[in-house]
mmCIF file of C-alpha atoms in Angstrom:
data_model
loop_
_atom_site.group_PDB
_atom_site.id
_atom_site.type_symbol
_atom_site.label_atom_id
_atom_site.label_comp_id
_atom_site.label_asym_id
_atom_site.label_seq_id
_atom_site.Cartn_x
_atom_site.Cartn_y
_atom_site.Cartn_z
ATOM 1 C CA PRO A 1 -0.042 0.049 0.179
ATOM 2 C CA LEU A 2 1.147 3.561 -0.727
ATOM 3 C CA ARG A 3 1.743 5.806 2.145
ATOM 4 C CA ARG A 4 1.592 9.450 1.906
ATOM 5 C CA GLN A 5 4.456 11.586 2.708
ATOM 6 C CA LYS A 6 4.484 13.780 5.847
ATOM 7 C CA ALA A 7 4.239 17.642 5.496
ATOM 8 C CA PRO A 8 7.633 18.853 4.416
ATOM 9 C CA GLN A 9 9.649 21.030 7.273
ATOM 10 C CA ASP A 10 11.161 23.140 4.336
ATOM 11 C CA PHE A 11 9.573 24.483 1.160
ATOM 12 C CA VAL A 12 9.255 27.701 -1.032
ATOM 13 C CA MET A 13 6.515 28.092 -3.647
ATOM 14 C CA SER A 14 6.265 30.639 -6.412
ATOM 15 C CA VAL A 15 2.758 32.376 -6.168
ATOM 16 C CA LEU A 16 1.114 34.222 -9.271
ATOM 17 C CA ARG A 17 -2.529 34.010 -8.241
ATOM 18 C CA PRO A 18 -4.443 34.935 -4.799
ATOM 19 C CA SER A 19 -5.869 31.387 -4.722
ATOM 20 C CA GLU A 20 -2.374 30.029 -4.198
ATOM 21 C CA ASN A 21 -2.104 31.192 -0.689
ATOM 22 C CA ARG A 22 -1.853 27.808 1.253
ATOM 23 C CA PHE A 23 0.828 25.002 1.042
ATOM 24 C CA TYR A 24 1.060 22.361 3.585
ATOM 25 C CA TRP A 25 1.153 24.217 7.005
ATOM 26 C CA LEU A 26 1.266 27.659 6.120
ATOM 27 C CA ARG A 27 -1.271 30.087 4.698
ATOM 28 C CA ALA A 28 -0.826 33.614 3.472
ATOM 29 C CA GLU A 29 -3.378 36.471 3.410
ATOM 30 C CA GLY A 30 -2.915 40.125 2.338
ATOM 31 C CA LEU A 31 -0.746 39.116 -0.732
ATOM 32 C CA PRO A 32 0.961 42.120 -2.520
ATOM 33 C CA LYS A 33 -0.525 43.729 -5.615
ATOM 34 C CA LYS A 34 1.854 41.894 -7.966
ATOM 35 C CA VAL A 35 -0.192 38.747 -7.101
ATOM 36 C CA THR A 36 -3.681 39.976 -6.516
ATOM 37 C CA GLU A 37 -3.614 42.512 -9.459
ATOM 38 C CA SER A 38 -1.541 40.505 -12.052
ATOM 39 C CA THR A 39 -0.723 42.356 -15.210
ATOM 40 C CA VAL A 40 -0.164 39.286 -17.378
ATOM 41 C CA LEU A 41 -3.445 39.873 -19.188
ATOM 42 C CA ALA A 42 -2.826 43.547 -19.778
ATOM 43 C CA GLY A 43 -0.091 43.087 -22.689
ATOM 44 C CA PRO A 44 3.624 43.849 -22.426
ATOM 45 C CA SER A 45 3.302 47.570 -22.012
ATOM 46 C CA ARG A 46 1.997 47.007 -18.352
ATOM 47 C CA GLY A 47 5.252 45.432 -17.258
ATOM 48 C CA THR A 48 6.310 41.848 -16.394
ATOM 49 C CA VAL A 49 5.032 39.614 -13.672
ATOM 50 C CA THR A 50 7.113 38.130 -11.078
ATOM 51 C CA PRO A 51 5.886 35.516 -8.549
ATOM 52 C CA MET A 52 5.985 36.155 -4.657
ATOM 53 C CA HIS A 53 8.096 33.326 -2.909
ATOM 54 C CA LEU A 54 5.910 31.670 -0.388
ATOM 55 C CA GLY A 55 7.880 29.327 2.022
ATOM 56 C CA GLY A 56 8.558 28.368 5.383
ATOM 57 C CA LYS A 57 11.298 26.312 7.307
ATOM 58 C CA ILE A 58 11.002 24.631 10.606
ATOM 59 C CA VAL A 59 14.389 24.284 12.178
ATOM 60 C CA SER A 60 14.618 21.441 14.490
ATOM 61 C CA PRO A 61 15.429 21.152 17.433
ATOM 62 C CA GLY A 62 15.149 24.676 18.013
ATOM 63 C CA ASN A 63 11.438 24.898 17.498
ATOM 64 C CA ILE A 64 12.125 27.702 15.192
ATOM 65 C CA ILE A 65 9.997 28.447 12.072
ATOM 66 C CA ARG A 66 11.443 30.953 9.274
ATOM 67 C CA LEU A 67 8.950 32.464 6.920
ATOM 68 C CA THR A 68 9.541 33.742 3.444
ATOM 69 C CA SER A 69 6.798 35.733 2.141
ATOM 70 C CA GLY A 70 5.532 39.089 0.828
ATOM 71 C CA ALA A 71 2.205 38.712 2.433
ATOM 72 C CA LYS A 72 0.913 40.896 5.481
ATOM 73 C CA THR A 73 -0.488 38.114 7.590
ATOM 74 C CA HIS A 74 0.297 34.372 8.124
ATOM 75 C CA THR A 75 -1.549 31.520 9.594
ATOM 76 C CA ILE A 76 0.697 28.189 10.704
ATOM 77 C CA TRP A 77 -0.676 25.053 11.152
ATOM 78 C CA LEU A 78 1.327 22.759 13.481
ATOM 79 C CA SER A 79 1.249 19.210 14.915
ATOM 80 C CA PRO A 80 3.679 17.538 17.123
ATOM 81 C CA GLU A 81 5.073 15.790 13.883
ATOM 82 C CA LEU A 82 6.279 19.125 13.117
ATOM 83 C CA VAL A 83 7.435 20.732 16.349
ATOM 84 C CA SER A 84 8.042 19.702 19.790
ATOM 85 C CA PHE A 85 5.169 20.950 22.050
ATOM 86 C CA GLU A 86 7.218 20.711 24.991
ATOM 87 C CA LYS A 87 8.986 23.921 24.429
ATOM 88 C CA PRO A 88 8.192 27.373 23.028
ATOM 89 C CA VAL A 89 7.808 27.828 19.101
ATOM 90 C CA THR A 90 9.639 30.998 17.607
ATOM 91 C CA ILE A 91 8.414 32.254 14.450
ATOM 92 C CA MET A 92 10.592 34.525 12.440
ATOM 93 C CA HIS A 93 9.382 36.765 9.258
ATOM 94 C CA GLY A 94 12.791 38.172 7.904
ATOM 95 C CA SER A 95 14.729 39.324 10.786
ATOM 96 C CA ALA A 96 11.710 40.302 13.095
ATOM 97 C CA GLN A 97 10.488 37.675 15.643
ATOM 98 C CA LYS A 98 6.717 37.556 15.309
ATOM 99 C CA TYR A 99 5.941 34.893 17.883
ATOM 100 C CA HIS A 100 7.312 33.011 20.860
ATOM 101 C CA LYS A 101 5.035 31.000 23.054
ATOM 102 C CA LEU A 102 4.628 27.097 24.056
ATOM 103 C CA PRO A 103 2.060 25.603 21.419
ATOM 104 C CA LYS A 104 -1.350 24.148 22.785
ATOM 105 C CA ALA A 105 -3.398 21.711 20.855
ATOM 106 C CA SER A 106 -6.974 22.876 20.571
ATOM 107 C CA ILE A 107 -10.101 20.889 19.574
ATOM 108 C CA GLU A 108 -11.523 24.323 18.059
ATOM 109 C CA ASP A 109 -8.094 24.272 15.805
ATOM 110 C CA ILE A 110 -8.518 20.703 14.825
ATOM 111 C CA LEU A 111 -11.865 21.189 13.689
ATOM 112 C CA ASP A 112 -11.081 24.356 11.887
ATOM 113 C CA ASP A 113 -8.506 22.670 10.099
ATOM 114 C CA PHE A 114 -10.490 19.601 9.105
ATOM 115 C CA SER A 115 -13.642 21.756 7.887
ATOM 116 C CA THR A 116 -10.994 23.596 5.635
ATOM 117 C CA ARG A 117 -9.024 20.599 4.419
ATOM 118 C CA ALA A 118 -11.282 17.605 5.124
ATOM 119 C CA ASP A 119 -7.969 15.590 5.564
ATOM 120 C CA ARG A 120 -8.253 12.770 8.163
ATOM 121 C CA GLN A 121 -4.772 11.458 7.735
ATOM 122 C CA MET A 122 -2.643 14.764 8.330
ATOM 123 C CA ILE A 123 -4.343 16.478 11.126
ATOM 124 C CA PHE A 124 -2.983 19.704 12.386
ATOM 125 C CA THR A 125 -3.731 20.206 16.364
ATOM 126 C CA THR A 126 -2.626 23.934 16.699
ATOM 127 C CA ARG A 127 -3.288 27.381 14.610
ATOM 128 C CA ILE A 128 -1.121 30.264 15.149
ATOM 129 C CA ASP A 129 -1.964 33.556 13.404
ATOM 130 C CA VAL A 130 0.878 36.135 13.083
ATOM 131 C CA ASN A 131 1.096 39.527 11.431
#
């Protein structure tokens, strides 16, 4: 039988459409104009389109998450398979620390994730919103 792989701890995606705002355990909101108002249909006189890079890297055993993104806000979905729930998680966006707290599993977060993705095999137990 085939087994699905775990969510990666390190990834970078190129985003060209507003609908491309969630990958694995990271969701971005408030995408920049170059993504939300693409000039690709307007012709060459309007300039070129360049993708926004959206990515995250979980550094273990330090429980540090580094975000790569031009978006304004982010939601990080975590589970004990991704980070240790025994020590604080630090979230960095560029050089700024956006979060540093002990993660806590929540039934509300589990249900929110399931209602969005309907994935029974890969369940995220904690949601962290950062600006």
